[in-house]
PDB file of C-alpha atoms and ligand atoms in Angstrom:
ATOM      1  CA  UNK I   1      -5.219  15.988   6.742  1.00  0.00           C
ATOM      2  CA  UNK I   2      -4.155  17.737   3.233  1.00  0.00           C
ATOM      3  CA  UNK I   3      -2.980  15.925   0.753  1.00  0.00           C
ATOM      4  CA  UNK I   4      -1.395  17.094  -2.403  1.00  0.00           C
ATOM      5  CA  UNK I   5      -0.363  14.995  -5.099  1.00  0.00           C
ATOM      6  CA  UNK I   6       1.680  16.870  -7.944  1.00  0.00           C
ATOM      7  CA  UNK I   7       0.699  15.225 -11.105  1.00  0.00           C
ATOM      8  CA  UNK I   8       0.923  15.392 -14.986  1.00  0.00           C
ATOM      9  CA  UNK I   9      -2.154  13.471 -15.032  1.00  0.00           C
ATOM     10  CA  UNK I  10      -5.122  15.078 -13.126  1.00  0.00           C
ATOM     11  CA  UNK I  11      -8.042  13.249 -14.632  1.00  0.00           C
ATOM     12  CA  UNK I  12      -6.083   9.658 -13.962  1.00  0.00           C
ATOM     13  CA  UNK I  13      -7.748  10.525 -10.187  1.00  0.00           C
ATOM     14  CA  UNK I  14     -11.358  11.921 -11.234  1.00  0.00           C
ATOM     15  CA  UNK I  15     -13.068   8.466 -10.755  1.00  0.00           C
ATOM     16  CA  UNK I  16     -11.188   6.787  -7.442  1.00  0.00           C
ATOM     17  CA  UNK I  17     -11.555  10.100  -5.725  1.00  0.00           C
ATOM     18  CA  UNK I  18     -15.685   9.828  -6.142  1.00  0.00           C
ATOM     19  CA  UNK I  19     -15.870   6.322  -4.382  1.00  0.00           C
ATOM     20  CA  UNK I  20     -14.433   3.908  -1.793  1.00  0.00           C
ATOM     21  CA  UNK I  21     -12.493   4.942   1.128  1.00  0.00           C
ATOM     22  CA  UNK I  22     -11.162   7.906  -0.520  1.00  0.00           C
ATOM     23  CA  UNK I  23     -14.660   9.319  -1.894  1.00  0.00           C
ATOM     24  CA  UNK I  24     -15.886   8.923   2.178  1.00  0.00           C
ATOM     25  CA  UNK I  25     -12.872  10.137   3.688  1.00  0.00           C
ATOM     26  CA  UNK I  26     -13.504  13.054   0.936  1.00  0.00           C
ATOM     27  CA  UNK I  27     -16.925  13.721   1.657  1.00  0.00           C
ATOM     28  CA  UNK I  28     -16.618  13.678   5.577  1.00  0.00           C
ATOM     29  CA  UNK I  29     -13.838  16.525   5.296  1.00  0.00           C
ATOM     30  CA  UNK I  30     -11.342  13.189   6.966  1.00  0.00           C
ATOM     31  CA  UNK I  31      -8.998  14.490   4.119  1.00  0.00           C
ATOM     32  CA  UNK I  32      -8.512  17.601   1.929  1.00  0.00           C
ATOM     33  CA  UNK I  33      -6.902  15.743  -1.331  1.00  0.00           C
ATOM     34  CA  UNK I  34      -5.432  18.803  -3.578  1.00  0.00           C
ATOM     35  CA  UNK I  35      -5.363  17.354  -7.561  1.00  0.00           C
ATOM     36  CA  UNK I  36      -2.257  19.609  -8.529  1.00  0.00           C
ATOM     37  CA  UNK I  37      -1.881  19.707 -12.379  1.00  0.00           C
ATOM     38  CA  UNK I  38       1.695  20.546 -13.083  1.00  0.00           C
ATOM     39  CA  UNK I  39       1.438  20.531 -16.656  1.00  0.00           C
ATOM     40  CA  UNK I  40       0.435  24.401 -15.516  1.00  0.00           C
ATOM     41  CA  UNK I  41       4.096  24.904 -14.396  1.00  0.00           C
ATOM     42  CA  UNK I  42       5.638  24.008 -17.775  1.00  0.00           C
ATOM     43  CA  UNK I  43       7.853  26.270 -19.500  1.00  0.00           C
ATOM     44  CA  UNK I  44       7.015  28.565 -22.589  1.00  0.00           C
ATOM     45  CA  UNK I  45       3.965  27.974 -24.807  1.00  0.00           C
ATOM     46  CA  UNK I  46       4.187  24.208 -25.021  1.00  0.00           C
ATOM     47  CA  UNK I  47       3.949  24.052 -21.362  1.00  0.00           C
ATOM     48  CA  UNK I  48       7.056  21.998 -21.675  1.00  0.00           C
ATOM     49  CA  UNK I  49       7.437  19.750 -18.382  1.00  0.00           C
ATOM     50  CA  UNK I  50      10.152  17.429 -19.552  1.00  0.00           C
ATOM     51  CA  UNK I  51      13.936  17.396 -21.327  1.00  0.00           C
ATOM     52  CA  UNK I  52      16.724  15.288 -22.176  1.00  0.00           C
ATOM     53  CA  UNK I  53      19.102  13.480 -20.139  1.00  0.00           C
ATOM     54  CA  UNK I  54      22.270  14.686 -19.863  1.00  0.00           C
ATOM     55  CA  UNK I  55      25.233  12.181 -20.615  1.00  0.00           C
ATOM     56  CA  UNK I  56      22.239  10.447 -22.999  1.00  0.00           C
ATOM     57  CA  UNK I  57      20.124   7.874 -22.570  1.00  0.00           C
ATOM     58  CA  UNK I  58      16.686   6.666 -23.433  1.00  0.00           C
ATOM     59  CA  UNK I  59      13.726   8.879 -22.367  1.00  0.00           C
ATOM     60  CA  UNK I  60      12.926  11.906 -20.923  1.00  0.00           C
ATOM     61  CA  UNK I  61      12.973  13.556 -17.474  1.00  0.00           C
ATOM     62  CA  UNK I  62      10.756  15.551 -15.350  1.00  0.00           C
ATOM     63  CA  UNK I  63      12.398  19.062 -15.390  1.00  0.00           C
ATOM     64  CA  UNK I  64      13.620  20.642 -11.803  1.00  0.00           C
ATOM     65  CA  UNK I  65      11.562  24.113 -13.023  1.00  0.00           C
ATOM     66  CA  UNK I  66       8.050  22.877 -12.800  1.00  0.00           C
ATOM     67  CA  UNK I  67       8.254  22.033  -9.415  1.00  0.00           C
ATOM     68  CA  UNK I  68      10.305  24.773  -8.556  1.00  0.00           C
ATOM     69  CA  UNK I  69       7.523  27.199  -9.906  1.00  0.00           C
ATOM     70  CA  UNK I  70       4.798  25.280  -7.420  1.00  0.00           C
ATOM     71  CA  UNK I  71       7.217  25.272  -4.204  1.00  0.00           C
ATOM     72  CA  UNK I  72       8.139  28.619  -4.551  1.00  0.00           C
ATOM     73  CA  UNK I  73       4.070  29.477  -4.607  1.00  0.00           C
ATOM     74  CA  UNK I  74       2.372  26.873  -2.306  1.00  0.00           C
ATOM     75  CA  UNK I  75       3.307  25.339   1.154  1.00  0.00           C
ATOM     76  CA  UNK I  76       4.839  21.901   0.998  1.00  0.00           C
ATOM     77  CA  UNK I  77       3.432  19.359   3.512  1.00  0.00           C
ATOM     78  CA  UNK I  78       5.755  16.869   4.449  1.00  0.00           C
ATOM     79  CA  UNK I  79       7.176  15.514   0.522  1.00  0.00           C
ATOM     80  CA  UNK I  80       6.959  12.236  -0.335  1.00  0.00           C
ATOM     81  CA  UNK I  81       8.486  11.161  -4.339  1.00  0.00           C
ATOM     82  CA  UNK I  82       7.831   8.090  -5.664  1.00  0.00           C
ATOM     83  CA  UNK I  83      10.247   6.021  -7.675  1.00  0.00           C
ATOM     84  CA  UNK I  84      10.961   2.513  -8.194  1.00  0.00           C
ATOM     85  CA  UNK I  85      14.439   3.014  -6.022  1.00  0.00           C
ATOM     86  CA  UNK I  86      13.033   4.165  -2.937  1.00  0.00           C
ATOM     87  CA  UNK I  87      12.345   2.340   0.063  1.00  0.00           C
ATOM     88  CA  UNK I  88       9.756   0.150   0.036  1.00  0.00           C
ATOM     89  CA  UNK I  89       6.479   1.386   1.424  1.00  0.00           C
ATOM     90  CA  UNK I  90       5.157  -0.810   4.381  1.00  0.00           C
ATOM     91  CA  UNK I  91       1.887  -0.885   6.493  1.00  0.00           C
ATOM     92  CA  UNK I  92       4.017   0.742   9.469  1.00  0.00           C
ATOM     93  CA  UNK I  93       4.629   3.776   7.158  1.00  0.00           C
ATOM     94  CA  UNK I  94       1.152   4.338   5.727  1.00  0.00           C
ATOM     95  CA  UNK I  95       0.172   4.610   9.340  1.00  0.00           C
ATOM     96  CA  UNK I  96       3.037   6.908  10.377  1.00  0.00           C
ATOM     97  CA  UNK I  97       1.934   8.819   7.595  1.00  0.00           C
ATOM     98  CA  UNK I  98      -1.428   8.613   8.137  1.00  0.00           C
ATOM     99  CA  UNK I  99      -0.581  10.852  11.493  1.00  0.00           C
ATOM    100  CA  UNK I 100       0.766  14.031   9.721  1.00  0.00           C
ATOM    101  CA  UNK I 101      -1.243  17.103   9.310  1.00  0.00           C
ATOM    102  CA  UNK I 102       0.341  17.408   5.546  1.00  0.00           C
ATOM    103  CA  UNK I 103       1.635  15.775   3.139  1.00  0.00           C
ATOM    104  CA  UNK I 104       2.997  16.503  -0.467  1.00  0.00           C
ATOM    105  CA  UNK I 105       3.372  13.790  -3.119  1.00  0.00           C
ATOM    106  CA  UNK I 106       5.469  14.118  -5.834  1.00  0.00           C
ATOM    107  CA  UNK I 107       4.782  12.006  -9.135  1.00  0.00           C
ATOM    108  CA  UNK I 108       7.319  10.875 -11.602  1.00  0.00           C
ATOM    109  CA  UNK I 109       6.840   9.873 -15.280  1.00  0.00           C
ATOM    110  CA  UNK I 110       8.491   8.917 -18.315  1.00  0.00           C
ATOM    111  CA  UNK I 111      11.889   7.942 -17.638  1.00  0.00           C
ATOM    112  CA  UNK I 112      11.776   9.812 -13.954  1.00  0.00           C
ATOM    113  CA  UNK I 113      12.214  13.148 -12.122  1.00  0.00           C
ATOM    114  CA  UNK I 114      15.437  15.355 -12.533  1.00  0.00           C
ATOM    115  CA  UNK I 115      17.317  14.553  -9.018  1.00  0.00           C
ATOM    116  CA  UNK I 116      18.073  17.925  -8.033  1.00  0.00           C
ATOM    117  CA  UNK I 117      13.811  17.527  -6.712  1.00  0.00           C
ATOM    118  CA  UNK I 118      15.127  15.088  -4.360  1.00  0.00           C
ATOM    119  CA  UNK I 119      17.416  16.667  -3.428  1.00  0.00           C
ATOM    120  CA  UNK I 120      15.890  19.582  -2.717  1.00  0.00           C
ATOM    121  CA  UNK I 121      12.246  19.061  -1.538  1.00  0.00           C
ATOM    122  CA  UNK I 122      11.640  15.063  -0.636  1.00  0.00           C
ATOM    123  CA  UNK I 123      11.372  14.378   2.952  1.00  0.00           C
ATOM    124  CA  UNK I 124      11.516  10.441   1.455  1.00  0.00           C
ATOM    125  CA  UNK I 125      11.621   8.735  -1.350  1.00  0.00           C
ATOM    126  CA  UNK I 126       9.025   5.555  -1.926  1.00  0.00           C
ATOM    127  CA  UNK I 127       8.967   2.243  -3.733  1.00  0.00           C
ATOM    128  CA  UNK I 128       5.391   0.829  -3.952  1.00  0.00           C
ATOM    129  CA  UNK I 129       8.030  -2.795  -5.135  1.00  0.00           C
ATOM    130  CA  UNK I 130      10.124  -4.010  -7.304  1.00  0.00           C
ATOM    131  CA  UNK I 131       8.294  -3.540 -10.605  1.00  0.00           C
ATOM    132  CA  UNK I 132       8.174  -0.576 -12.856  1.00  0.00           C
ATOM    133  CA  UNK I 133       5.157   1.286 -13.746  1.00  0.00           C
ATOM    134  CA  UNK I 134       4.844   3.774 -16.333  1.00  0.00           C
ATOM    135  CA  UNK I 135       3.691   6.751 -13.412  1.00  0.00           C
ATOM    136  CA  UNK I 136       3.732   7.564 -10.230  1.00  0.00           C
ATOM    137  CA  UNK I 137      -0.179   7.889 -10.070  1.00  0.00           C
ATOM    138  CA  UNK I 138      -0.980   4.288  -8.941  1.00  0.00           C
ATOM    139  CA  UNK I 139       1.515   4.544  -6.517  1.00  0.00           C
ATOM    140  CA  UNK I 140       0.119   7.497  -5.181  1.00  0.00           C
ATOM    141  CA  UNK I 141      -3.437   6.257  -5.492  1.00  0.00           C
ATOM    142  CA  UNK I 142      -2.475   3.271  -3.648  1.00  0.00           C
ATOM    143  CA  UNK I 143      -0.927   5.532  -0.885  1.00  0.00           C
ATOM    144  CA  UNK I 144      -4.051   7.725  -0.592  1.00  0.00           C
ATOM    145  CA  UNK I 145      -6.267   4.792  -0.095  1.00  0.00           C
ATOM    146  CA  UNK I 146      -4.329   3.203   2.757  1.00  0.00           C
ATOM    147  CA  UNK I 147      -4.047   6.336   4.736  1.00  0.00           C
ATOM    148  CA  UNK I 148      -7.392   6.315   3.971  1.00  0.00           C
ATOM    149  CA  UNK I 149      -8.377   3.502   5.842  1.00  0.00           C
ATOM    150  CA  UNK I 150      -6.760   5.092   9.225  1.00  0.00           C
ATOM    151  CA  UNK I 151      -8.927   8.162   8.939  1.00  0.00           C
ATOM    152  CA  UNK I 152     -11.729   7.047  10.626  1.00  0.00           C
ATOM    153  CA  UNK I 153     -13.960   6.264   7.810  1.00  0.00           C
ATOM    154  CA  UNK I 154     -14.193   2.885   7.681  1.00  0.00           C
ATOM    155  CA  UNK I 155     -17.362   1.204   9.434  1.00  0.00           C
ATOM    156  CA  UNK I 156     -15.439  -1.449  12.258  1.00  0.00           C
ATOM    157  CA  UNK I 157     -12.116  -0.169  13.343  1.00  0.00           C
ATOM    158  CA  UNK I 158     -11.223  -3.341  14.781  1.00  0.00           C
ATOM    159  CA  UNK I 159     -10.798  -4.491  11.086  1.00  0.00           C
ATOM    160  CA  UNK I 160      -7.914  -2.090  10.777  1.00  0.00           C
ATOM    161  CA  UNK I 161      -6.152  -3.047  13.584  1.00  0.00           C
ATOM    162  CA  UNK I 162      -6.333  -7.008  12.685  1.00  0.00           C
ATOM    163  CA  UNK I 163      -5.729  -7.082   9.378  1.00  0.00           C
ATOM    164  CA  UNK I 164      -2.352  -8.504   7.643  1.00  0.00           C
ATOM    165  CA  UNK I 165       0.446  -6.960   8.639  1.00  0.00           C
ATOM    166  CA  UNK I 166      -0.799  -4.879  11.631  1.00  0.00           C
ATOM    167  CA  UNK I 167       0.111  -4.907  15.108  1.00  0.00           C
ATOM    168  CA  UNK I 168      -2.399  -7.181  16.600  1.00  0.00           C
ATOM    169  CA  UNK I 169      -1.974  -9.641  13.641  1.00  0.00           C
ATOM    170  CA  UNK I 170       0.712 -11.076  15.499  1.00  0.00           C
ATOM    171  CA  UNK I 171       2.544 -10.766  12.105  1.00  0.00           C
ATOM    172  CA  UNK I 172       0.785 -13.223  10.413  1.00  0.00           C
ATOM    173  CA  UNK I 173      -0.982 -13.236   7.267  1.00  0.00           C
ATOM    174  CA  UNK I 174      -4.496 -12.886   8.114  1.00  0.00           C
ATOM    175  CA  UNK I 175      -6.253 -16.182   7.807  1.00  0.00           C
ATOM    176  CA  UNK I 176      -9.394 -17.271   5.462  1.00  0.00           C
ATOM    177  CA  UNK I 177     -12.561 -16.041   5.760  1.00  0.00           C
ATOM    178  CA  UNK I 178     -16.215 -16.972   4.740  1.00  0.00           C
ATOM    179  CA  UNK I 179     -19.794 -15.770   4.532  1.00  0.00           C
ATOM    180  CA  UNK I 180     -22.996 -17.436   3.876  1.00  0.00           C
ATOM    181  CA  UNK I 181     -23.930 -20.059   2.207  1.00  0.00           C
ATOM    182  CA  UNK I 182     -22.805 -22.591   4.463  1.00  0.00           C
ATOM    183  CA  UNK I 183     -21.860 -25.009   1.387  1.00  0.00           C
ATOM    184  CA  UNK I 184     -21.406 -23.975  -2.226  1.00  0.00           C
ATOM    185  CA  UNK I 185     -20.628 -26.032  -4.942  1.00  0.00           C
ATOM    186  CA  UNK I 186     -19.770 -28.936  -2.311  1.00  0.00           C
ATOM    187  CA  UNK I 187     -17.127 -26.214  -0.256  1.00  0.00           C
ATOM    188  CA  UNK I 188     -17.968 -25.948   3.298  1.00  0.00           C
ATOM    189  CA  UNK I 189     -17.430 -23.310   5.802  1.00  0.00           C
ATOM    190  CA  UNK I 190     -14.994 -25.241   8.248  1.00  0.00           C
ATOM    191  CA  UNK I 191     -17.219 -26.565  10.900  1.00  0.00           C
ATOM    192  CA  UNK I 192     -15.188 -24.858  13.939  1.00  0.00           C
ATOM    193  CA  UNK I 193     -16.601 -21.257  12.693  1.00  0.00           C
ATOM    194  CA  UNK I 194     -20.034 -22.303  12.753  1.00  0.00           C
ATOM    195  CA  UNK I 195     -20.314 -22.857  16.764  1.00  0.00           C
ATOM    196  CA  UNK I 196     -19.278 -20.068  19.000  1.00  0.00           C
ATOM    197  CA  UNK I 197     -16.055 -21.193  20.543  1.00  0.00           C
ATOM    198  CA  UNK I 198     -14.130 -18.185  20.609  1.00  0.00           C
ATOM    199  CA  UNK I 199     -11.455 -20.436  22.055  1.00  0.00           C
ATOM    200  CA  UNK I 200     -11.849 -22.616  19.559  1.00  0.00           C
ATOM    201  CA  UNK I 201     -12.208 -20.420  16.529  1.00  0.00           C
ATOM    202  CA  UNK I 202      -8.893 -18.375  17.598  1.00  0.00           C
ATOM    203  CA  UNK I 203      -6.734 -21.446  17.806  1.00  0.00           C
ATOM    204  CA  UNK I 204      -7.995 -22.223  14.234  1.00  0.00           C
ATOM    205  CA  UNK I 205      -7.493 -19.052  13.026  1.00  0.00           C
ATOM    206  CA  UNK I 206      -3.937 -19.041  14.185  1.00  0.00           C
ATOM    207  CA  UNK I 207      -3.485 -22.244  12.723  1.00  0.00           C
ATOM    208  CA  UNK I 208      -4.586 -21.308   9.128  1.00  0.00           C
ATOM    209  CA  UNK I 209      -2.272 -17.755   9.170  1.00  0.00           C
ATOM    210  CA  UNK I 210       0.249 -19.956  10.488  1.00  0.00           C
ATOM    211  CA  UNK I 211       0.629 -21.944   7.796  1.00  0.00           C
ATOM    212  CA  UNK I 212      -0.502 -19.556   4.707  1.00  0.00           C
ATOM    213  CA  UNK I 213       2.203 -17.132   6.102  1.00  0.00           C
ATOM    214  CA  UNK I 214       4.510 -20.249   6.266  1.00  0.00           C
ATOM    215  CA  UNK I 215       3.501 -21.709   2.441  1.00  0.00           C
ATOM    216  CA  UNK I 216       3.413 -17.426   0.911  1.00  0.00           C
ATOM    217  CA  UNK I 217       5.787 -15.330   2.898  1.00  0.00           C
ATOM    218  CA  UNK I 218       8.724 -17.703   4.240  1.00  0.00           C
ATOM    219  CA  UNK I 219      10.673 -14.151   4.798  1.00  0.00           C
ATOM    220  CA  UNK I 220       7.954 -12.961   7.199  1.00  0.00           C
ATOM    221  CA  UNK I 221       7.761 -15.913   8.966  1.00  0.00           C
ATOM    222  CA  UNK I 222      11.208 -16.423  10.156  1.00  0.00           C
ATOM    223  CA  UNK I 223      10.254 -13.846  12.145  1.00  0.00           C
ATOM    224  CA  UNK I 224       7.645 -15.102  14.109  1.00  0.00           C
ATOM    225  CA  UNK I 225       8.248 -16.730  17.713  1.00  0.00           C
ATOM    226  CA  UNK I 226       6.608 -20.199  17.059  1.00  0.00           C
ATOM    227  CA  UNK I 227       4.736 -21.745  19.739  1.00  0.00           C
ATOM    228  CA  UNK I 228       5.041 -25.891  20.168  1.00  0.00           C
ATOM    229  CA  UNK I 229       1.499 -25.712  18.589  1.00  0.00           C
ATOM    230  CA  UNK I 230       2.030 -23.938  15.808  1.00  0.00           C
ATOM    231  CA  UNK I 231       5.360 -26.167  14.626  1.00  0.00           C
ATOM    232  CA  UNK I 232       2.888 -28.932  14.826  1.00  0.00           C
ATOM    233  CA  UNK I 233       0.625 -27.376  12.845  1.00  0.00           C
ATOM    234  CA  UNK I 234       2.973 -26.542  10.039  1.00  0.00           C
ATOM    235  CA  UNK I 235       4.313 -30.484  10.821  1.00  0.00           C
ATOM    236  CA  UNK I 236       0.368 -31.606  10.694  1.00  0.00           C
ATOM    237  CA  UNK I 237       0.260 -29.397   7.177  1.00  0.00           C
ATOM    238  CA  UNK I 238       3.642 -31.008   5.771  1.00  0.00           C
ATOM    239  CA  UNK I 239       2.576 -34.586   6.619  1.00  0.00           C
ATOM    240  CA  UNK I 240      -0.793 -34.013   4.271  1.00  0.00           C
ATOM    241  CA  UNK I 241       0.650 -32.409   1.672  1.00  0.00           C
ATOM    242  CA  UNK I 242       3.785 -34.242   1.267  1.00  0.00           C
ATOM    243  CA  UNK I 243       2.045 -36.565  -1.469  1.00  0.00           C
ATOM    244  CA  UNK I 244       0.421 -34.204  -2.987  1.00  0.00           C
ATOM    245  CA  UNK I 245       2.930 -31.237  -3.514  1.00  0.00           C
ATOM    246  CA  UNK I 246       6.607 -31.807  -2.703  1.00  0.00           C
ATOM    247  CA  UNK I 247       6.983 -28.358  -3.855  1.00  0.00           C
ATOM    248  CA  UNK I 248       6.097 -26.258  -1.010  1.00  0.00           C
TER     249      UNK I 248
HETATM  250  N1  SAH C 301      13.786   5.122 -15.004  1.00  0.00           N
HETATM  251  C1  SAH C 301      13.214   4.905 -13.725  1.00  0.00           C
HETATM  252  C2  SAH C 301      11.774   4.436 -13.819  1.00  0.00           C
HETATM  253  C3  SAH C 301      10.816   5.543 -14.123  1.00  0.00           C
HETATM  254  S1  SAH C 301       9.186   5.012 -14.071  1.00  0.00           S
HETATM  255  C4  SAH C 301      14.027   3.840 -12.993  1.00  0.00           C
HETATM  256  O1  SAH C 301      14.527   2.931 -13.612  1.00  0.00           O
HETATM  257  O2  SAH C 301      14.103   3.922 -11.750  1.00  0.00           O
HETATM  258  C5  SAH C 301       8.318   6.523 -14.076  1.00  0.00           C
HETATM  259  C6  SAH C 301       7.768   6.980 -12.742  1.00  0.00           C
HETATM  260  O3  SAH C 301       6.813   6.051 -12.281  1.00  0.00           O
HETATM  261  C7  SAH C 301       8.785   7.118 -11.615  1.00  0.00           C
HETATM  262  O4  SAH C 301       9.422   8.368 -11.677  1.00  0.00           O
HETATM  263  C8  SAH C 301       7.912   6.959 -10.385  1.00  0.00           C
HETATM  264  O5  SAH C 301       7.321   8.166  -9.969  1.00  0.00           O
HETATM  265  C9  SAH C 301       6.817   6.011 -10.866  1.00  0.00           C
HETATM  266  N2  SAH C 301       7.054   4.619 -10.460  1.00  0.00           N
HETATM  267  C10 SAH C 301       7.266   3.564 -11.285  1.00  0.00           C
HETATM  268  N3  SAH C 301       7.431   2.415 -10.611  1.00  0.00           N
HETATM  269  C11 SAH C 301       7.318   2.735  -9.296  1.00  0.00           C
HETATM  270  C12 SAH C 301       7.404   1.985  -8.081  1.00  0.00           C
HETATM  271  N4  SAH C 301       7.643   0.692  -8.075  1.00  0.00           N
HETATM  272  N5  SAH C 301       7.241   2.668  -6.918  1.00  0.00           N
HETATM  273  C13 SAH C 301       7.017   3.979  -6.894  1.00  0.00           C
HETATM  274  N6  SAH C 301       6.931   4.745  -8.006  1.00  0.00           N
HETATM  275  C14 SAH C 301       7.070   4.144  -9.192  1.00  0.00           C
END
């Protein structure tokens, strides 16, 4: 898979890309990644990359030329621009993503990206959420790695497949986990996980994402087909906590 991300920024990816799930999928050929430095396209001496708005307004914008100059020299994988009022990026994307043979990203900064690029070369436009950041680098960072994880580089591919938000999560949150010790600083490992009752452990499992998806993410789970057990768990977890929280 290639992957080129269009940046003002190069060295911003000179550390993540040596380590982690990007450095392996890097160093086992699972991914091509293609650091483009656009500041290279800017106009005239200054290398000028950005200009005024028209009709005013704070800021500048990401000129239509610079990327003009790269697209009309390089092949564009399937484009991807980042800005705070795209759609937000979800775990079903990254792994429809995670399926093409090329993709392009293009990075905005300062006050955005002239929208004539949109216009003219993004295949979509992405939202990492509703916050603004300062540069599209994170977001496509954060993008790289989570393809990442699809390419084949991580050690137990059954973790993929179960974590939060995947398929065979059920659509839960994934639940807690814990390693040894046993007990730390009197916190025990719930006693059900010690014995192995896969039976057992699975129902408790459920339990717990049932109700941290039901106490974090009340808009994913009123999507979730509730079994009898699970409203009595969430009834079980109401009844404790009533004293202490009424908040919930
Ligand atoms: N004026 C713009 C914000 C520009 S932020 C607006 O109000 O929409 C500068 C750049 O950072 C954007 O062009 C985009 O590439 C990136 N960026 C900031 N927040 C982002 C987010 N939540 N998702 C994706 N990209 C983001």
């Amino acid at each position: 898979m290639i992957i080129d991300i269009l940046t003002l920024f190069p060295k911003f990816y000179e550390s993540p890309t040596s380590m982690g799930v990007i450095g392996m999928a890097l160093n086992e050929k699972k991914i091509d990644l293609n650091i483009v430095d656009m500041r290279l396209y800017g106009d005239g001496n200054y290398k000028k990359c950005d200009d005024y708005t028209y009709g005013g307004g704070p800021g500048m914008i990401m000129t239509y030329s610079i990327f003009k100059k790269y697209f009309d020299s390089n092949n564009r994988g399937y484009t991807l621009l980042f800005s705070p009022s795209g759609k937000i990026l979800t775990q079903k994307k990254i792994k429809e993503l995670s399926n093409k043979e090329h993709i392009t990203m293009i990075l905005g900064h300062y006050e955005g990206i002239d929208y004539r690029v949109e216009k003219k070369y993004a295949d979509e436009v992405i939202s990492i959420g509703d916050y603004v950041l300062s540069g599209g680098e994170i977001p496509a960072l954060l993008l790289a790695d989570a393809v990442s994880r699809y390419k084949g580089v991580l050690n137990n591919k059954e973790s993929v497949t179960s974590d939060t938000f995947e398929e065979n999560s059920n659509g839960l949150l994934e639940y807690e986990q814990y390693t040894r010790p046993e007990e730390i600083d009197n916190m025990k490992v719930p006693e059900v996980l010690l014995f192995g009752n896969h039976k057992k452990i699975d129902e408790y499992r459920r339990e717990r994402s049932i109700i941290k998806t039901f106490k974090n993410r009340k808009d994913i789970f009123s999507k979730i087909d509730l079994t009898k057990k699970d409203i009595e768990s969430i009834f079980n977890y109401l009844k404790k906590h009533d004293n202490e929280n009424n908040s919930i």
